[in-house]
Short mmCIF file of C-alpha atoms and ligand atoms in Angstrom, two decimals:
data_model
loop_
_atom_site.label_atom_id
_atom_site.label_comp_id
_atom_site.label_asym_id
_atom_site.label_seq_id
_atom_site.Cartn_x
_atom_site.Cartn_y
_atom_site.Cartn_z
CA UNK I 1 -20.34 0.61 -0.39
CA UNK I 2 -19.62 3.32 -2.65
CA UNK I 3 -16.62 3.10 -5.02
CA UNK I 4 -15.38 6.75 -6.66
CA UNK I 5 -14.38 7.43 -9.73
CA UNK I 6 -10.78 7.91 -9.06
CA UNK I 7 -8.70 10.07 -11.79
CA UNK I 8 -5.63 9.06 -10.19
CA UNK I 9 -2.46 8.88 -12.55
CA UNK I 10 -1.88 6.24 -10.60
CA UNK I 11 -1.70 4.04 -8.42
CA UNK I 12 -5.05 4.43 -10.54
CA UNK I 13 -8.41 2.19 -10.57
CA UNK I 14 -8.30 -1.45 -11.40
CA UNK I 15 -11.39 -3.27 -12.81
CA UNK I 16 -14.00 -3.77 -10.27
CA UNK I 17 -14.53 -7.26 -11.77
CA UNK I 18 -10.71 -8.34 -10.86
CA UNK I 19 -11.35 -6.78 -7.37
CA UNK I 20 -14.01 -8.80 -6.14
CA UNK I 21 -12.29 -11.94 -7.84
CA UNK I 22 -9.03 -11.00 -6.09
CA UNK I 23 -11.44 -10.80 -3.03
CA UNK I 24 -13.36 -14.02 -3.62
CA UNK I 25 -10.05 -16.17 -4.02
CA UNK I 26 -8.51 -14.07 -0.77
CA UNK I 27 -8.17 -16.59 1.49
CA UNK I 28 -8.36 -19.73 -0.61
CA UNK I 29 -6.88 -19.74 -3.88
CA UNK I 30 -8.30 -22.43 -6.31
CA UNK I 31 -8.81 -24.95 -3.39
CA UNK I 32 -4.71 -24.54 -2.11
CA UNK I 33 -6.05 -23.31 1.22
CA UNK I 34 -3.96 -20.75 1.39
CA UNK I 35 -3.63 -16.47 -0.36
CA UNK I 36 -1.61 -16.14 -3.26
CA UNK I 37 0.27 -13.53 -1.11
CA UNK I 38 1.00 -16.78 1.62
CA UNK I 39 2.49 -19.05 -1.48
CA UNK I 40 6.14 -20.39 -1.90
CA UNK I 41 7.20 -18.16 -5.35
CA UNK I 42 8.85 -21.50 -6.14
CA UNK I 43 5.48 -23.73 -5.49
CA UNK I 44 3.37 -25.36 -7.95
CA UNK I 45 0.56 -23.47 -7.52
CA UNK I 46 2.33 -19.84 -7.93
CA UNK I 47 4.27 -21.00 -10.53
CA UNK I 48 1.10 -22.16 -12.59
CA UNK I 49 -0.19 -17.98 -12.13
CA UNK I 50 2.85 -17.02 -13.16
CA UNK I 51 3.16 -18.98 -16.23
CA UNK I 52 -0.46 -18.03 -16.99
CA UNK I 53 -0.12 -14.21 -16.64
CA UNK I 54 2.81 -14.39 -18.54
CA UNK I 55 0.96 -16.26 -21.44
CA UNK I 56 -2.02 -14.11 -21.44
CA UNK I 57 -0.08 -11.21 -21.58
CA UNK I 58 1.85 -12.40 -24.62
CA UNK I 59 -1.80 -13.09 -26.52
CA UNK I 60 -2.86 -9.81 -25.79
CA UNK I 61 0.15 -7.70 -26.88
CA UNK I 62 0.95 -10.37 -29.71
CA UNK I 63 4.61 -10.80 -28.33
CA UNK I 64 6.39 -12.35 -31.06
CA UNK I 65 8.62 -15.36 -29.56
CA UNK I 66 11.85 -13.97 -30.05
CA UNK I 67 10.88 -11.40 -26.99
CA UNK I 68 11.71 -12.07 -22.80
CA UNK I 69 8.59 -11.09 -20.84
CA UNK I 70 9.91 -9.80 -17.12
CA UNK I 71 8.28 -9.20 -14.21
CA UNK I 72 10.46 -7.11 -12.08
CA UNK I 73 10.26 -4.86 -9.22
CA UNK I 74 11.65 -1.59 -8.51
CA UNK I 75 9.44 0.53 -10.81
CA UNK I 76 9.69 1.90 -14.20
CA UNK I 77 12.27 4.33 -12.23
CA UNK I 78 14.85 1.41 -12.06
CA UNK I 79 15.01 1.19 -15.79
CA UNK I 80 16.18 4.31 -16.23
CA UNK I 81 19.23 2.61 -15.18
CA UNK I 82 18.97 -0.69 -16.18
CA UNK I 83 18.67 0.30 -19.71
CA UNK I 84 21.74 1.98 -20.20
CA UNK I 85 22.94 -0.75 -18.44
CA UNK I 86 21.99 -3.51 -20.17
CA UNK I 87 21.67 -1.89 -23.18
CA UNK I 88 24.91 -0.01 -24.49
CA UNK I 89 26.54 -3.26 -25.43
CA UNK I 90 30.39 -1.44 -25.85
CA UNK I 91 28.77 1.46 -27.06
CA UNK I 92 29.22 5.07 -25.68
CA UNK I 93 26.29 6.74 -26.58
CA UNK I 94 22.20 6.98 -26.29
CA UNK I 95 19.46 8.57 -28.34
CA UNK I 96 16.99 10.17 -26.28
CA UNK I 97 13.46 12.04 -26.90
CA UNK I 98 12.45 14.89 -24.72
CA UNK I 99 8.93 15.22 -24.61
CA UNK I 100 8.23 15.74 -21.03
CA UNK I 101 8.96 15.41 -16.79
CA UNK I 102 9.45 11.41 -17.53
CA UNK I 103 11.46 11.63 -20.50
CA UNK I 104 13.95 14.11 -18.51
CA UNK I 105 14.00 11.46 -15.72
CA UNK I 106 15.28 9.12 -18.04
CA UNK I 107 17.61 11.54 -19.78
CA UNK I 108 19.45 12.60 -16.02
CA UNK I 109 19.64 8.80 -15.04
CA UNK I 110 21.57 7.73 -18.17
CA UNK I 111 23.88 10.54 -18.21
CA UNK I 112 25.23 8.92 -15.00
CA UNK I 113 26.14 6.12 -17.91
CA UNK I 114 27.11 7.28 -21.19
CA UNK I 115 27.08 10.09 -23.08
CA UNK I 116 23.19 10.96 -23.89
CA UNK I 117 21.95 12.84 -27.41
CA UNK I 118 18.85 14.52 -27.07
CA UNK I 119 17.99 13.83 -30.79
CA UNK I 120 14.54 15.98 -30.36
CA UNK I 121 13.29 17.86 -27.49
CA UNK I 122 9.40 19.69 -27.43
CA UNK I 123 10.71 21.61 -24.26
CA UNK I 124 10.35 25.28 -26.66
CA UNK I 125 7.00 24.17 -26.89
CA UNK I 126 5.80 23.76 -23.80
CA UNK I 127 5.86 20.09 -24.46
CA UNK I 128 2.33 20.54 -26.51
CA UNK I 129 3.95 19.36 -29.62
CA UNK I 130 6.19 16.33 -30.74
CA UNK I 131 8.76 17.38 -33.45
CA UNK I 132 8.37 15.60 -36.71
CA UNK I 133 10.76 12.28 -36.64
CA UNK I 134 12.26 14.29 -39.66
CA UNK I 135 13.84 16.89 -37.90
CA UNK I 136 15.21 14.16 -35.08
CA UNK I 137 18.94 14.55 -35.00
CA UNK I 138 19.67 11.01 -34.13
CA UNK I 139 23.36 9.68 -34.12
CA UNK I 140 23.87 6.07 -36.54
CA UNK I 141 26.66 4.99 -33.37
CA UNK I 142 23.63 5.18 -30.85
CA UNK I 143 22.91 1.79 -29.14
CA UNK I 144 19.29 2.48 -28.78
CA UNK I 145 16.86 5.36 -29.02
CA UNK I 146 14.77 5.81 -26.03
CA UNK I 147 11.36 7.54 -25.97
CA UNK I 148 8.17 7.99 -23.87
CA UNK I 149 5.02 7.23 -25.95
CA UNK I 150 2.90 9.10 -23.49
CA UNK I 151 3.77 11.52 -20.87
CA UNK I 152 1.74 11.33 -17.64
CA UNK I 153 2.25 14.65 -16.66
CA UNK I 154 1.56 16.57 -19.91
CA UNK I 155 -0.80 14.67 -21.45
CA UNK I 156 1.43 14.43 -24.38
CA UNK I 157 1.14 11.39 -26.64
CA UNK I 158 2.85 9.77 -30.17
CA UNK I 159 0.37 9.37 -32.41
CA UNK I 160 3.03 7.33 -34.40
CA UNK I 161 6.23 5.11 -33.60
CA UNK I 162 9.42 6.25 -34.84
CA UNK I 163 11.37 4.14 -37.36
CA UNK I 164 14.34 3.55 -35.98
CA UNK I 165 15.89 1.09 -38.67
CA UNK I 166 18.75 -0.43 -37.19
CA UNK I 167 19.02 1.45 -33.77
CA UNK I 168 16.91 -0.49 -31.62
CA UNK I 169 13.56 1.24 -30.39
CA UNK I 170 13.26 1.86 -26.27
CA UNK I 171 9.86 2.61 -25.46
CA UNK I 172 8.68 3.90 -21.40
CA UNK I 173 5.25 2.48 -22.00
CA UNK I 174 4.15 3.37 -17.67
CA UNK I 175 0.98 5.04 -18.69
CA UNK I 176 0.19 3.53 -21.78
CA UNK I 177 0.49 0.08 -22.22
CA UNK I 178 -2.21 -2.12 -23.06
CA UNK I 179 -4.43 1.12 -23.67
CA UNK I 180 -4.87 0.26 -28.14
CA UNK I 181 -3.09 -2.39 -30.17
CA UNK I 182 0.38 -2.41 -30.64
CA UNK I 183 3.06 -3.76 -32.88
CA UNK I 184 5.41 -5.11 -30.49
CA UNK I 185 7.94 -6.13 -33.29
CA UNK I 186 8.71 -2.55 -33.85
CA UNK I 187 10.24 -2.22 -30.13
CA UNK I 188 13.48 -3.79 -29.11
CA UNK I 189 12.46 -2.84 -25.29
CA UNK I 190 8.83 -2.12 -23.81
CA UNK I 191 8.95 -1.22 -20.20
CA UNK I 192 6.24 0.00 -17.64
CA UNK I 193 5.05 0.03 -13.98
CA UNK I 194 2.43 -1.62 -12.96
CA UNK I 195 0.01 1.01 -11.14
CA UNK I 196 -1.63 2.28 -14.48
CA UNK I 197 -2.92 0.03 -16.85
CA UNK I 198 -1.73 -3.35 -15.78
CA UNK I 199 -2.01 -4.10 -11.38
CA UNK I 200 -1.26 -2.88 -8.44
CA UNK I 201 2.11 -1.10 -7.82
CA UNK I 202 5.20 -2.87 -6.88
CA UNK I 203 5.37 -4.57 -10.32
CA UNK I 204 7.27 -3.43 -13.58
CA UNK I 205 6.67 -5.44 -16.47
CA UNK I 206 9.49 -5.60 -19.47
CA UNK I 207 9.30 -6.93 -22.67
CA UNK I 208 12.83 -7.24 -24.55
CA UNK I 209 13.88 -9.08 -28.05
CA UNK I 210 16.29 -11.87 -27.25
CA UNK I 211 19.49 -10.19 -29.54
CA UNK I 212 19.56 -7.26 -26.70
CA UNK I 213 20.22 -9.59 -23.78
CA UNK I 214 23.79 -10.63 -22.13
CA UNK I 215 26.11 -7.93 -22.61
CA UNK I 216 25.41 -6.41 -19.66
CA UNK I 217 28.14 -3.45 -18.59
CA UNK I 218 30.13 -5.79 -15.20
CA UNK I 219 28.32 -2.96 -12.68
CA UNK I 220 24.97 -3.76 -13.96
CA UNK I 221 23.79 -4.73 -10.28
CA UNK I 222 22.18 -8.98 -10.94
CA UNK I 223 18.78 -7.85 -10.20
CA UNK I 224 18.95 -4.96 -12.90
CA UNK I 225 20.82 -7.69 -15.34
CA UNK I 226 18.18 -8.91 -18.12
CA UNK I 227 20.04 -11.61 -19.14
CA UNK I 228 19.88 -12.87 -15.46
CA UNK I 229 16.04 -12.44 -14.83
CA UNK I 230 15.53 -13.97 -17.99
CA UNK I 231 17.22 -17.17 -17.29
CA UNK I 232 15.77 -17.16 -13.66
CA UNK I 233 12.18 -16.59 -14.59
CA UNK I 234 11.93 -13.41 -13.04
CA UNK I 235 12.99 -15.53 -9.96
CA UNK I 236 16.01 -14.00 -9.49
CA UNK I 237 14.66 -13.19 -6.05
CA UNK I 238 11.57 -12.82 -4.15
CA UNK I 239 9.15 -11.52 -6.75
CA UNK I 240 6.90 -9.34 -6.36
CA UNK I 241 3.57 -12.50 -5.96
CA UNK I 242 0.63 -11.03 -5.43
CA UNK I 243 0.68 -7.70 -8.05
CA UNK I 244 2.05 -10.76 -10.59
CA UNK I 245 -1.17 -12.69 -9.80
CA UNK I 246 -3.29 -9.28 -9.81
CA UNK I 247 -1.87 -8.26 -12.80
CA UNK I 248 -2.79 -12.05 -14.77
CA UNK I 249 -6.91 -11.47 -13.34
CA UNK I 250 -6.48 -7.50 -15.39
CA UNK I 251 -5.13 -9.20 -18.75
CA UNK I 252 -7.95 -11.82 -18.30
CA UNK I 253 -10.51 -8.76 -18.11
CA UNK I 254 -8.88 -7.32 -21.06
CA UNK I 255 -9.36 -10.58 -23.13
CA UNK I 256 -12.85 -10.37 -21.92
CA UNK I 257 -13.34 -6.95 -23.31
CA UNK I 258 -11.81 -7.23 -26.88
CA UNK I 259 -8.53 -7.52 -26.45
CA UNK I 260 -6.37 -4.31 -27.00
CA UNK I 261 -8.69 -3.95 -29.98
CA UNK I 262 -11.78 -3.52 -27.69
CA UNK I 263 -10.29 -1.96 -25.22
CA UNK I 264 -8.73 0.63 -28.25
CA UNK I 265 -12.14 1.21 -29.32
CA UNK I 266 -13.51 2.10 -25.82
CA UNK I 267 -10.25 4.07 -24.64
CA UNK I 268 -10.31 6.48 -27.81
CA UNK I 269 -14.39 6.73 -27.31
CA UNK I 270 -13.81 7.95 -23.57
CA UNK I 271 -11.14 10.70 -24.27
CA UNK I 272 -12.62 12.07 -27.73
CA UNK I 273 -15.74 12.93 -25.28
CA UNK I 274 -13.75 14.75 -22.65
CA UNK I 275 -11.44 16.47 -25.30
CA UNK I 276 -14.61 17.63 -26.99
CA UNK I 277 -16.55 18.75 -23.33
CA UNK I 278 -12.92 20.83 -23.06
CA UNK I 279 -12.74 22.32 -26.79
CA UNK I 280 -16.15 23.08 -26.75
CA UNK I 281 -16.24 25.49 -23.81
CA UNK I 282 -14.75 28.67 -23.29
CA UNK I 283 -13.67 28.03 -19.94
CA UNK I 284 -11.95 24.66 -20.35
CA UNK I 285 -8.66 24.97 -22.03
CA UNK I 286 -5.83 21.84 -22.83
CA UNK I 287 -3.04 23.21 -24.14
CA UNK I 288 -1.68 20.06 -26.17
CA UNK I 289 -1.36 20.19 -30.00
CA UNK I 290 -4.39 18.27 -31.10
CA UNK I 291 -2.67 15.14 -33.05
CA UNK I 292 -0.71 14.14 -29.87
CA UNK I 293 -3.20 14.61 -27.27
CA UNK I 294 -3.00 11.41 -24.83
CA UNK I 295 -5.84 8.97 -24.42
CA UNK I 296 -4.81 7.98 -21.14
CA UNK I 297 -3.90 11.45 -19.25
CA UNK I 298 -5.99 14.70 -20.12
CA UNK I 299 -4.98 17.45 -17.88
CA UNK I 300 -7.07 20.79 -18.55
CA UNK I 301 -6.71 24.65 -16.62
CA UNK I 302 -10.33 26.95 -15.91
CA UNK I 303 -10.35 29.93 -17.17
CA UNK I 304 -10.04 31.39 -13.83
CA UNK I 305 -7.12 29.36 -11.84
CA UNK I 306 -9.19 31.00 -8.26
CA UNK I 307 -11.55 28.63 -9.00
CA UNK I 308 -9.87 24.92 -8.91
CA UNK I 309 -10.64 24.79 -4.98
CA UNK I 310 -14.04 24.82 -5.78
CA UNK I 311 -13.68 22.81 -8.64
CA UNK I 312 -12.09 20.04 -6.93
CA UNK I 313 -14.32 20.35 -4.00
CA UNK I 314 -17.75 20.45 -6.07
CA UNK I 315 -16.01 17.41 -8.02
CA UNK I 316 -15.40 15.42 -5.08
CA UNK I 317 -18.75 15.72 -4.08
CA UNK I 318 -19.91 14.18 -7.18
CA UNK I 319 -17.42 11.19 -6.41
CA UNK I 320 -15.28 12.24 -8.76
CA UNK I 321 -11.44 11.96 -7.06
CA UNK I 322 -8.04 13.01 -7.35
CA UNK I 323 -8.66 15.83 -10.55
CA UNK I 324 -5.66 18.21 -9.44
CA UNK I 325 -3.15 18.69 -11.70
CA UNK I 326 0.07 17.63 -11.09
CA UNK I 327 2.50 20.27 -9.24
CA UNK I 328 4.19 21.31 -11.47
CA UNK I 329 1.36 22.24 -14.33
CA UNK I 330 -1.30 23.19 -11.87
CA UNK I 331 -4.99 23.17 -12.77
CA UNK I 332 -6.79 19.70 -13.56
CA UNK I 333 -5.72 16.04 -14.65
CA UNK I 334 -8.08 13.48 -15.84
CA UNK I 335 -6.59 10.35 -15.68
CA UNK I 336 -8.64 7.68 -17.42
CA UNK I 337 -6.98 4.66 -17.74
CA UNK I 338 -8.27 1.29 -18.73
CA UNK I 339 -10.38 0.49 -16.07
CA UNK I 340 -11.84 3.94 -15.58
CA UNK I 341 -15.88 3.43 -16.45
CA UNK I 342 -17.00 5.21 -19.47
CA UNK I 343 -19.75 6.38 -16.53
CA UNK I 344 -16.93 8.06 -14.89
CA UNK I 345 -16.43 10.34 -18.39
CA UNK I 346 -19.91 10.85 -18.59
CA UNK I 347 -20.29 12.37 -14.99
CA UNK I 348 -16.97 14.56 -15.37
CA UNK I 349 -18.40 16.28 -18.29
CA UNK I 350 -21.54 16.65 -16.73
CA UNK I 351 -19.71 18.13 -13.59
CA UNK I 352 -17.89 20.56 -15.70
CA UNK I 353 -20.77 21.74 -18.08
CA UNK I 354 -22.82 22.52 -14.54
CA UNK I 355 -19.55 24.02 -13.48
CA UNK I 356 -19.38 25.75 -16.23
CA UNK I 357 -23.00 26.97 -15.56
CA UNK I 358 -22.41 28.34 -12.58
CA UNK I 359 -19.36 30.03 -12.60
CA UNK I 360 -18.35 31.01 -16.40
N1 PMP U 1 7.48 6.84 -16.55
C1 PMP U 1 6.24 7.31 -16.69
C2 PMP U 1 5.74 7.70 -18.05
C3 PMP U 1 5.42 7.43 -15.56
O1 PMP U 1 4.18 7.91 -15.67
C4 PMP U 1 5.91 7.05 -14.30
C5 PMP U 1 5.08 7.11 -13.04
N2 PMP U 1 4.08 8.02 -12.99
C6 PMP U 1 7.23 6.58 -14.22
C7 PMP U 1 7.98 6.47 -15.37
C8 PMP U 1 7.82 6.17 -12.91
O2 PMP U 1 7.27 4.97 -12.55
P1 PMP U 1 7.57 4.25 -11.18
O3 PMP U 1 6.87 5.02 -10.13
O4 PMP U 1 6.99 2.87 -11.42
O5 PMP U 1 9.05 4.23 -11.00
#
């Protein structure tokens, strides 16, 4: 068996270590005789996973009490719309931070809501800069300010968290939760899929401070309404079991690596050295202001765009998987999420300097 190193912005690697426990406990979890995928949601046994996951999660991220964990389906997607919402509470309006393809996503799904202020947008830029919170035209009535901390797609990243004072703080954490420490008590509402940093897909994970739940707008479909996931456990329904129980084996690994403090340390170690293999070439461009360069997603163009077949195909041979861009920035993406081996860093820049070699 040979596993790649897959760049995938995800559905994206997942610890090796958690596979082959996830495979070891396959058909027998813990003695029950039976998969965690075959278990009642309601049963002892799953409910003793869930409770677990749950409570390692909150050590890692230091959730303060006053905070709902969920563990809800339908995607980071669906909270484009549950936000507004939950969220507007009798109020008309939104603050919202362009900064790239997710952040518009958002934007166009709330707009079907209430009225949305784009307080700061990079789009003159190219997205390859975030505007200083200084120049943010944010409106006092807002009910929350929503922004993405890292955007997948343009490697685009806040090096800081805005200050929101009394408008509480909405954060689309998909691609970088988990990835440094984090001071949850700044956030009124973390959200992300799964398929990154956390499990497999088919899993969203929100974190919300108590205050914001149960004014729900009457639409707000049950399964979208915090206030009624909360009280259920995220048992409104059917959850999703088995990328709940996949996800509680990844925040085990993290514990086992540091916590978000070792797993920090590590994450910042593996992009400085493919930011550096890219600045220090010629041929190797990112176009992304330096101070808000992502840790997480790294896309990068060759000098000569006639040469990313080869590129990818020379790559693949290597083991190295799933490099092209995304379509609508062309050239390469590099994403290196949590459980992406510092190895796999080492043999991309040793790809690209022989690539480099040969064809520069
Ligand atoms: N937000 C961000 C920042 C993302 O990267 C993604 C997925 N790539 C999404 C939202 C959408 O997530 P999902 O597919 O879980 O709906």
């Amino acid at each position: 068996m040979t596993r790649k190193y897959n760049f995938s912005a995800g559905p994206a690697m997942l610890p090796q270590e958690v596979l082959e426990q996830a495979q070891a406990e396959m058909l027998d979890w813990n003695g029950s005789g039976m998969s965690v995928m075959e278990m009642s949601h309601r049963g002892k046994e799953y409910m003793s996973i869930a409770a677990e996951a749950e409570a390692d999660l909150r050590e890692i991220m230091a959730i303060p009490d006053n905070y709902k964990v969920l563990f809800l389906q339908g995607g980071a997607s669906s909270q484009f719309a549950a936000i507004p919402l939950n969220l507007l509470r009798g109020k008309e309006s939104a603050d919202y931070i362009n900064t790239g393809a997710w952040s518009k996503k958002a934007i166009a799904e709330a707009k079907r809501y209430c009225s949305v202020n784009v307080a700061s947008s990079s789009e003159n830029s190219g997205f390859s800069t975030i505007l200083p919170f200084e120049s943010w035209d944010t409106n006092p009535d807002a009910a929350y300010l929503h922004y993405t901390p890292n955007e997948t797609i343009g490697g685009l990243e806040f090096p800081w968290i805005p200050e929101t004072g009394d408008t509480p703080l909405v954060a689309d954490m998909s691609s970088n939760i988990l990835s440094r420490p984090l001071d949850v008590s700044k956030f009124g509402m973390i959200y992300a899929g799964a398929q990154k940093n956390i499990g497999p897909a088919g899993l969203t994970i929100v974190i919300i401070r108590d205050d914001l739940i149960g004014e729900a707008m009457d639409i707000c479909p049950a399964m979208m309404n915090y206030d009624v996931q909360a009280k259920g456990g995220s048992m409104y329904n059917t959850p999703s079991t088995y990328s709940w129980y996949m996800a509680g084996l990844v925040f085990k690994w993290i514990k086992k690596k540091g916590g978000l403090e070792g797993i920090g340390e590590i994450n910042q170690r593996k992009a400085e050295k493919l930011y550096t293999a890219i600045d220090n070439s010629d041929f190797y461009k990112n176009p992304v202001d330096k101070a808000c360069r992502s840790w997480m997603n790294v896309p990068f163009t060759l000098a000569n765009s006639d040469l990313d077949g080869q590129f990818l195909e020379q790559a693949s041979e290597r083991g190295l998987v799933t490099l092209k861009g995304h379509r609508s920035v062309g050239g390469m993406r590099a994403s290196i999420y949590n459980a992406m081996p510092e190895a796999g860093i080492d043999a991309l820049v040793q790809m690209m300097v022989d690539f480099e070699k040969e064809n520069g």
